[in-house]
């Protein structure tokens, strides 16, 4: 038999190295590489005698399609994020920072499903039975028939959940606590986590139970993060939020059975997570309409319009290199907008610090936010507040042109619903609703937008004249 070679695996991204290094070449993280024994578990290599392969029947692409059988939790924000409920026989990974509310969400889901007559098993590897019971009491879940186990050994868990009637849903909280006798590495390492997750997925596929796996996102890399198993599961959801805010967003990043751009919005309260069915109201809740530098962006998340405030602060810098700080948006995208403003609109920002923030701890991924960002920046620089009842959306190209974006009608409808009577949007949008009545202003270039916000009063002049 070949000599056993140990491997050095990055606990953050799973890259295998032949020797230890301080920094992982794969993901650039420091101190995440740990020595692991590759024997046992996944990637155990050609240690065993290879069995003779069995031919499977090849089939065609056309044929009967079955709708994925789902179990609905009745928590509509959760069902929306999963694409209509948990799919039987599938494995879902729910990742997120520690303390963000994963266990809370899943306990509430378990209770809701149990009330609907499903058999739910909650396996907690992190908290003792008493702790889980305490949380269940707080969440009004204690009187339900959710079955609870505090266990971390993969073989024991499999024996437990395999016993008796098949469960409809199994929750494993969390994958980082799983350890198997078949893998030699320490609990929490990539090998252990992968081995455990693979065993759970196999159980789900064999029995038809839905499997929910909780994974902590770890910055330190002492334990393997959810990334290392993302490719193995059917769906990946991330539970995000700012600790300072009480909103929590469940975002779908991969889904083999549904759309991947949906979000579920929750609010953390003292009695658990509360669904937020109209996120716009929440994100616009604390607006100061008279302050310069705030623009409302009419965005789309999946199938749902979301209105959110973009805040900018542009102030003269005291540093040699001005600061650019962004929260909730892509910083390279901000750099692009600043460059276009300088090159095509004569807005000089080289001597200014620029801070950009998306209200409510929300994160915008859409390029359609360009126009709202540009408006907020110009408004702050000019010291002029934007009209309080106006929304902005549209993509800015490097030439300074404003490009149309999708879902115009939906964005405008949501804006109207929330009392925004005006909008500034790209010219030539495909699905413009009829009956504009002059409230919506179509714009085709960024200089035009800048002139509308600041130009008429010459508010940007002094900066140019220096
Ligand atoms: P938890 O679900 O334990 O987080 P995770 O499993 O992602 O690590 O949630 C922990 C936080 O949520 C904790 O700081 C307390 C807070 N919380 C509430 O505010 N209200 C509640 O009803 C519950 C159960 C928790
Ligand atoms: Mg937890």
mmCIF file of N, CA and C in Angstrom, residues 356-448:
data_model
loop_
_atom_site.group_PDB
_atom_site.id
_atom_site.type_symbol
_atom_site.label_atom_id
_atom_site.label_comp_id
_atom_site.label_asym_id
_atom_site.label_seq_id
_atom_site.Cartn_x
_atom_site.Cartn_y
_atom_site.Cartn_z
ATOM 1 N N UNK A 356 -20.541 55.873 1.810
ATOM 2 C CA UNK A 356 -21.831 55.447 1.263
ATOM 3 C C UNK A 356 -22.401 54.366 2.167
ATOM 4 N N UNK A 357 -23.678 54.498 2.464
ATOM 5 C CA UNK A 357 -24.307 53.526 3.356
ATOM 6 C C UNK A 357 -25.699 53.191 2.841
ATOM 7 N N UNK A 358 -26.042 51.910 2.909
ATOM 8 C CA UNK A 358 -27.402 51.504 2.574
ATOM 9 C C UNK A 358 -28.138 51.315 3.894
ATOM 10 N N UNK A 359 -29.264 51.974 4.040
ATOM 11 C CA UNK A 359 -29.955 52.004 5.331
ATOM 12 C C UNK A 359 -30.437 50.624 5.768
ATOM 13 N N UNK A 360 -30.499 50.445 7.051
ATOM 14 C CA UNK A 360 -31.124 49.243 7.621
ATOM 15 C C UNK A 360 -30.277 47.991 7.556
ATOM 16 N N UNK A 361 -28.982 48.121 7.270
ATOM 17 C CA UNK A 361 -28.134 46.928 7.211
ATOM 18 C C UNK A 361 -28.437 46.063 6.002
ATOM 19 N N UNK A 362 -29.073 46.650 5.014
ATOM 20 C CA UNK A 362 -29.453 45.931 3.808
ATOM 21 C C UNK A 362 -28.291 45.954 2.823
ATOM 22 N N UNK A 363 -28.238 44.950 1.937
ATOM 23 C CA UNK A 363 -27.175 44.892 0.921
ATOM 24 C C UNK A 363 -27.774 44.918 -0.460
ATOM 25 N N UNK A 364 -27.337 45.855 -1.292
ATOM 26 C CA UNK A 364 -27.864 45.936 -2.659
ATOM 27 C C UNK A 364 -26.899 45.255 -3.611
ATOM 28 N N UNK A 365 -27.418 44.406 -4.484
ATOM 29 C CA UNK A 365 -26.568 43.743 -5.463
ATOM 30 C C UNK A 365 -26.807 44.242 -6.880
ATOM 31 N N UNK A 366 -27.881 44.986 -7.062
ATOM 32 C CA UNK A 366 -28.286 45.373 -8.412
ATOM 33 C C UNK A 366 -27.502 46.568 -8.962
ATOM 34 N N UNK A 367 -27.084 46.536 -10.237
ATOM 35 C CA UNK A 367 -26.473 47.724 -10.842
ATOM 36 C C UNK A 367 -27.493 48.856 -10.989
ATOM 37 N N UNK A 368 -28.779 48.516 -10.923
ATOM 38 C CA UNK A 368 -29.825 49.540 -11.062
ATOM 39 C C UNK A 368 -29.725 50.601 -9.977
ATOM 40 N N UNK A 369 -28.966 50.334 -8.933
ATOM 41 C CA UNK A 369 -28.822 51.307 -7.840
ATOM 42 C C UNK A 369 -27.882 52.447 -8.215
ATOM 43 N N UNK A 370 -27.180 52.308 -9.346
ATOM 44 C CA UNK A 370 -26.214 53.342 -9.759
ATOM 45 C C UNK A 370 -26.784 54.751 -9.682
ATOM 46 N N UNK A 371 -27.989 54.898 -10.209
ATOM 47 C CA UNK A 371 -28.554 56.236 -10.302
ATOM 48 C C UNK A 371 -28.875 56.786 -8.918
ATOM 49 N N UNK A 372 -29.368 55.935 -8.043
ATOM 50 C CA UNK A 372 -29.660 56.383 -6.679
ATOM 51 C C UNK A 372 -28.368 56.792 -5.979
ATOM 52 N N UNK A 373 -27.309 56.018 -6.196
ATOM 53 C CA UNK A 373 -26.018 56.332 -5.577
ATOM 54 C C UNK A 373 -25.490 57.664 -6.104
ATOM 55 N N UNK A 374 -25.525 57.824 -7.421
ATOM 56 C CA UNK A 374 -25.038 59.068 -8.022
ATOM 57 C C UNK A 374 -25.843 60.253 -7.495
ATOM 58 N N UNK A 375 -27.152 60.091 -7.385
ATOM 59 C CA UNK A 375 -28.004 61.184 -6.891
ATOM 60 C C UNK A 375 -27.646 61.539 -5.456
ATOM 61 N N UNK A 376 -27.450 60.511 -4.635
ATOM 62 C CA UNK A 376 -27.113 60.750 -3.232
ATOM 63 C C UNK A 376 -25.771 61.476 -3.123
ATOM 64 N N UNK A 377 -24.800 61.056 -3.950
ATOM 65 C CA UNK A 377 -23.473 61.677 -3.914
ATOM 66 C C UNK A 377 -23.546 63.145 -4.301
ATOM 67 N N UNK A 378 -24.233 63.417 -5.398
ATOM 68 C CA UNK A 378 -24.321 64.794 -5.882
ATOM 69 C C UNK A 378 -25.092 65.643 -4.880
ATOM 70 N N UNK A 379 -26.135 65.077 -4.328
ATOM 71 C CA UNK A 379 -26.948 65.793 -3.343
ATOM 72 C C UNK A 379 -26.114 66.181 -2.123
ATOM 73 N N UNK A 380 -25.276 65.252 -1.683
ATOM 74 C CA UNK A 380 -24.455 65.531 -0.514
ATOM 75 C C UNK A 380 -23.385 66.576 -0.830
ATOM 76 N N UNK A 381 -22.769 66.431 -1.983
ATOM 77 C CA UNK A 381 -21.721 67.376 -2.363
ATOM 78 C C UNK A 381 -22.293 68.789 -2.510
ATOM 79 N N UNK A 382 -23.476 68.863 -3.098
ATOM 80 C CA UNK A 382 -24.090 70.168 -3.335
ATOM 81 C C UNK A 382 -24.754 70.716 -2.079
ATOM 82 N N UNK A 383 -24.981 69.837 -1.108
ATOM 83 C CA UNK A 383 -25.662 70.277 0.113
ATOM 84 C C UNK A 383 -27.136 70.556 -0.095
ATOM 85 N N UNK A 384 -27.697 69.912 -1.110
ATOM 86 C CA UNK A 384 -29.120 70.109 -1.409
ATOM 87 C C UNK A 384 -29.868 68.807 -1.204
ATOM 88 N N UNK A 385 -30.929 68.828 -0.419
ATOM 89 C CA UNK A 385 -31.708 67.608 -0.214
ATOM 90 C C UNK A 385 -32.489 67.290 -1.477
ATOM 91 N N UNK A 386 -32.636 65.985 -1.746
ATOM 92 C CA UNK A 386 -33.422 65.567 -2.906
ATOM 93 C C UNK A 386 -34.897 65.621 -2.527
ATOM 94 N N UNK A 387 -35.785 65.706 -3.524
ATOM 95 C CA UNK A 387 -37.218 65.690 -3.193
ATOM 96 C C UNK A 387 -37.566 64.440 -2.394
ATOM 97 N N UNK A 388 -38.352 64.599 -1.345
ATOM 98 C CA UNK A 388 -38.625 63.481 -0.439
ATOM 99 C C UNK A 388 -39.516 62.414 -1.068
ATOM 100 N N UNK A 389 -40.261 62.794 -2.102
ATOM 101 C CA UNK A 389 -41.230 61.840 -2.648
ATOM 102 C C UNK A 389 -40.765 61.231 -3.963
ATOM 103 N N UNK A 390 -39.439 61.158 -4.164
ATOM 104 C CA UNK A 390 -38.922 60.704 -5.449
ATOM 105 C C UNK A 390 -38.063 59.449 -5.285
ATOM 106 N N UNK A 391 -38.228 58.486 -6.193
ATOM 107 C CA UNK A 391 -37.345 57.315 -6.181
ATOM 108 C C UNK A 391 -36.431 57.356 -7.407
ATOM 109 N N UNK A 392 -35.314 56.639 -7.318
ATOM 110 C CA UNK A 392 -34.321 56.646 -8.380
ATOM 111 C C UNK A 392 -33.931 55.219 -8.728
ATOM 112 N N UNK A 393 -33.804 54.930 -9.997
ATOM 113 C CA UNK A 393 -33.187 53.666 -10.416
ATOM 114 C C UNK A 393 -32.707 53.777 -11.851
ATOM 115 N N UNK A 394 -31.704 52.993 -12.208
ATOM 116 C CA UNK A 394 -31.129 53.041 -13.542
ATOM 117 C C UNK A 394 -29.654 52.711 -13.455
ATOM 118 N N UNK A 395 -29.146 52.112 -14.514
ATOM 119 C CA UNK A 395 -27.739 51.716 -14.501
ATOM 120 C C UNK A 395 -26.910 52.771 -15.225
ATOM 121 N N UNK A 396 -25.745 53.081 -14.678
ATOM 122 C CA UNK A 396 -24.871 54.076 -15.299
ATOM 123 C C UNK A 396 -23.770 53.345 -16.063
ATOM 124 N N UNK A 397 -23.565 53.717 -17.304
ATOM 125 C CA UNK A 397 -22.468 53.081 -18.048
ATOM 126 C C UNK A 397 -21.243 53.995 -18.005
ATOM 127 N N UNK A 398 -20.108 53.458 -18.399
ATOM 128 C CA UNK A 398 -18.866 54.219 -18.295
ATOM 129 C C UNK A 398 -18.873 55.477 -19.164
ATOM 130 N N UNK A 399 -19.708 55.472 -20.197
ATOM 131 C CA UNK A 399 -19.779 56.648 -21.069
ATOM 132 C C UNK A 399 -20.629 57.748 -20.456
ATOM 133 N N UNK A 400 -21.256 57.471 -19.335
ATOM 134 C CA UNK A 400 -22.106 58.467 -18.703
ATOM 135 C C UNK A 400 -23.563 58.327 -19.112
ATOM 136 N N UNK A 401 -23.843 57.352 -19.984
ATOM 137 C CA UNK A 401 -25.236 57.119 -20.391
ATOM 138 C C UNK A 401 -25.977 56.366 -19.287
ATOM 139 N N UNK A 402 -27.281 56.549 -19.234
ATOM 140 C CA UNK A 402 -28.100 55.817 -18.260
ATOM 141 C C UNK A 402 -28.814 54.710 -19.015
ATOM 142 N N UNK A 403 -28.619 53.490 -18.555
ATOM 143 C CA UNK A 403 -29.213 52.358 -19.254
ATOM 144 C C UNK A 403 -30.485 51.903 -18.561
ATOM 145 N N UNK A 404 -31.480 51.482 -19.351
ATOM 146 C CA UNK A 404 -32.717 50.975 -18.741
ATOM 147 C C UNK A 404 -32.462 49.680 -17.979
ATOM 148 N N UNK A 405 -33.288 49.412 -16.991
ATOM 149 C CA UNK A 405 -33.196 48.171 -16.238
ATOM 150 C C UNK A 405 -34.551 47.468 -16.303
ATOM 151 N N UNK A 406 -34.588 46.227 -15.865
ATOM 152 C CA UNK A 406 -35.826 45.448 -15.955
ATOM 153 C C UNK A 406 -36.817 45.843 -14.855
ATOM 154 N N UNK A 407 -38.029 45.374 -14.992
ATOM 155 C CA UNK A 407 -39.093 45.507 -13.979
ATOM 156 C C UNK A 407 -39.465 46.951 -13.652
ATOM 157 N N UNK A 408 -39.456 47.812 -14.658
ATOM 158 C CA UNK A 408 -39.792 49.216 -14.406
ATOM 159 C C UNK A 408 -41.178 49.360 -13.773
ATOM 160 N N UNK A 409 -42.156 48.674 -14.368
ATOM 161 C CA UNK A 409 -43.537 48.821 -13.891
ATOM 162 C C UNK A 409 -43.659 48.421 -12.427
ATOM 163 N N UNK A 410 -42.986 47.313 -12.080
ATOM 164 C CA UNK A 410 -43.077 46.812 -10.709
ATOM 165 C C UNK A 410 -42.459 47.793 -9.707
ATOM 166 N N UNK A 411 -41.339 48.360 -10.091
ATOM 167 C CA UNK A 411 -40.661 49.323 -9.212
ATOM 168 C C UNK A 411 -41.549 50.537 -8.989
ATOM 169 N N UNK A 412 -42.135 51.040 -10.081
ATOM 170 C CA UNK A 412 -42.952 52.242 -9.966
ATOM 171 C C UNK A 412 -44.213 51.974 -9.151
ATOM 172 N N UNK A 413 -44.742 50.769 -9.309
ATOM 173 C CA UNK A 413 -45.973 50.420 -8.581
ATOM 174 C C UNK A 413 -45.707 50.417 -7.073
ATOM 175 N N UNK A 414 -44.587 49.808 -6.703
ATOM 176 C CA UNK A 414 -44.246 49.756 -5.274
ATOM 177 C C UNK A 414 -44.010 51.168 -4.736
ATOM 178 N N UNK A 415 -43.327 51.990 -5.549
ATOM 179 C CA UNK A 415 -43.046 53.357 -5.118
ATOM 180 C C UNK A 415 -44.349 54.117 -4.884
ATOM 181 N N UNK A 416 -45.281 53.954 -5.802
ATOM 182 C CA UNK A 416 -46.574 54.635 -5.661
ATOM 183 C C UNK A 416 -47.302 54.162 -4.421
ATOM 184 N N UNK A 417 -47.228 52.846 -4.210
ATOM 185 C CA UNK A 417 -47.926 52.261 -3.060
ATOM 186 C C UNK A 417 -47.427 52.883 -1.751
ATOM 187 N N UNK A 418 -46.139 53.216 -1.723
ATOM 188 C CA UNK A 418 -45.571 53.754 -0.494
ATOM 189 C C UNK A 418 -45.528 55.280 -0.486
ATOM 190 N N UNK A 419 -46.258 55.871 -1.401
ATOM 191 C CA UNK A 419 -46.427 57.321 -1.352
ATOM 192 C C UNK A 419 -45.368 58.128 -2.084
ATOM 193 N N UNK A 420 -44.594 57.479 -2.952
ATOM 194 C CA UNK A 420 -43.620 58.233 -3.743
ATOM 195 C C UNK A 420 -44.274 58.582 -5.073
ATOM 196 N N UNK A 421 -44.510 59.859 -5.265
ATOM 197 C CA UNK A 421 -45.268 60.212 -6.466
ATOM 198 C C UNK A 421 -44.350 60.513 -7.647
ATOM 199 N N UNK A 422 -43.071 60.707 -7.398
ATOM 200 C CA UNK A 422 -42.159 61.022 -8.501
ATOM 201 C C UNK A 422 -41.096 59.943 -8.634
ATOM 202 N N UNK A 423 -40.523 59.868 -9.831
ATOM 203 C CA UNK A 423 -39.435 58.916 -10.056
ATOM 204 C C UNK A 423 -38.513 59.460 -11.124
ATOM 205 N N UNK A 424 -37.234 59.179 -10.970
ATOM 206 C CA UNK A 424 -36.281 59.497 -12.032
ATOM 207 C C UNK A 424 -35.734 58.179 -12.526
ATOM 208 N N UNK A 425 -35.942 57.910 -13.807
ATOM 209 C CA UNK A 425 -35.623 56.596 -14.343
ATOM 210 C C UNK A 425 -35.034 56.709 -15.739
ATOM 211 N N UNK A 426 -34.446 55.621 -16.250
ATOM 212 C CA UNK A 426 -33.798 55.689 -17.557
ATOM 213 C C UNK A 426 -34.821 55.885 -18.678
ATOM 214 N N UNK A 427 -34.414 56.630 -19.692
ATOM 215 C CA UNK A 427 -35.276 56.772 -20.869
ATOM 216 C C UNK A 427 -35.277 55.450 -21.626
ATOM 217 N N UNK A 428 -36.385 55.149 -22.261
ATOM 218 C CA UNK A 428 -36.473 53.955 -23.090
ATOM 219 C C UNK A 428 -36.675 52.669 -22.323
ATOM 220 N N UNK A 429 -37.207 52.746 -21.101
ATOM 221 C CA UNK A 429 -37.487 51.522 -20.347
ATOM 222 C C UNK A 429 -38.591 50.746 -21.050
ATOM 223 N N UNK A 430 -38.407 49.438 -21.106
ATOM 224 C CA UNK A 430 -39.306 48.611 -21.919
ATOM 225 C C UNK A 430 -40.729 48.572 -21.371
ATOM 226 N N UNK A 431 -40.879 48.294 -20.103
ATOM 227 C CA UNK A 431 -42.235 48.075 -19.581
ATOM 228 C C UNK A 431 -42.767 49.284 -18.810
ATOM 229 N N UNK A 432 -42.606 50.454 -19.408
ATOM 230 C CA UNK A 432 -43.150 51.665 -18.781
ATOM 231 C C UNK A 432 -44.670 51.587 -18.734
ATOM 232 N N UNK A 433 -45.245 51.790 -17.572
ATOM 233 C CA UNK A 433 -46.708 51.794 -17.540
ATOM 234 C C UNK A 433 -47.241 53.055 -18.224
ATOM 235 N N UNK A 434 -48.471 52.923 -18.730
ATOM 236 C CA UNK A 434 -49.084 54.080 -19.416
ATOM 237 C C UNK A 434 -49.580 55.087 -18.367
ATOM 238 N N UNK A 435 -49.919 56.266 -18.856
ATOM 239 C CA UNK A 435 -50.541 57.252 -17.964
ATOM 240 C C UNK A 435 -49.560 57.858 -16.985
ATOM 241 N N UNK A 436 -48.438 58.303 -17.487
ATOM 242 C CA UNK A 436 -47.372 58.868 -16.686
ATOM 243 C C UNK A 436 -47.810 60.136 -15.944
ATOM 244 N N UNK A 437 -48.446 61.019 -16.688
ATOM 245 C CA UNK A 437 -48.936 62.253 -16.061
ATOM 246 C C UNK A 437 -47.815 63.184 -15.647
ATOM 247 N N UNK A 438 -46.643 63.005 -16.209
ATOM 248 C CA UNK A 438 -45.538 63.923 -15.935
ATOM 249 C C UNK A 438 -44.833 63.702 -14.616
ATOM 250 N N UNK A 439 -45.209 62.673 -13.887
ATOM 251 C CA UNK A 439 -44.585 62.477 -12.582
ATOM 252 C C UNK A 439 -43.245 61.763 -12.687
ATOM 253 N N UNK A 440 -43.116 60.999 -13.754
ATOM 254 C CA UNK A 440 -41.877 60.239 -13.910
ATOM 255 C C UNK A 440 -40.980 60.911 -14.920
ATOM 256 N N UNK A 441 -39.744 61.132 -14.530
ATOM 257 C CA UNK A 441 -38.824 61.843 -15.399
ATOM 258 C C UNK A 441 -37.855 60.848 -16.009
ATOM 259 N N UNK A 442 -37.828 60.791 -17.327
ATOM 260 C CA UNK A 442 -36.899 59.877 -17.998
ATOM 261 C C UNK A 442 -35.617 60.631 -18.323
ATOM 262 N N UNK A 443 -34.501 60.001 -18.000
ATOM 263 C CA UNK A 443 -33.202 60.644 -18.151
ATOM 264 C C UNK A 443 -32.297 59.727 -18.945
ATOM 265 N N UNK A 444 -31.493 60.260 -19.854
ATOM 266 C CA UNK A 444 -30.631 59.346 -20.613
ATOM 267 C C UNK A 444 -29.147 59.550 -20.375
ATOM 268 N N UNK A 445 -28.781 60.540 -19.570
ATOM 269 C CA UNK A 445 -27.340 60.672 -19.295
ATOM 270 C C UNK A 445 -27.116 61.195 -17.881
ATOM 271 N N UNK A 446 -25.985 60.844 -17.338
ATOM 272 C CA UNK A 446 -25.664 61.242 -15.969
ATOM 273 C C UNK A 446 -25.492 62.766 -15.839
ATOM 274 N N UNK A 447 -24.833 63.453 -16.816
ATOM 275 C CA UNK A 447 -24.743 64.916 -16.711
ATOM 276 C C UNK A 447 -26.124 65.563 -16.579
ATOM 277 N N UNK A 448 -27.112 64.992 -17.258
ATOM 278 C CA UNK A 448 -28.470 65.502 -17.178
ATOM 279 C C UNK A 448 -28.997 65.397 -15.739
#
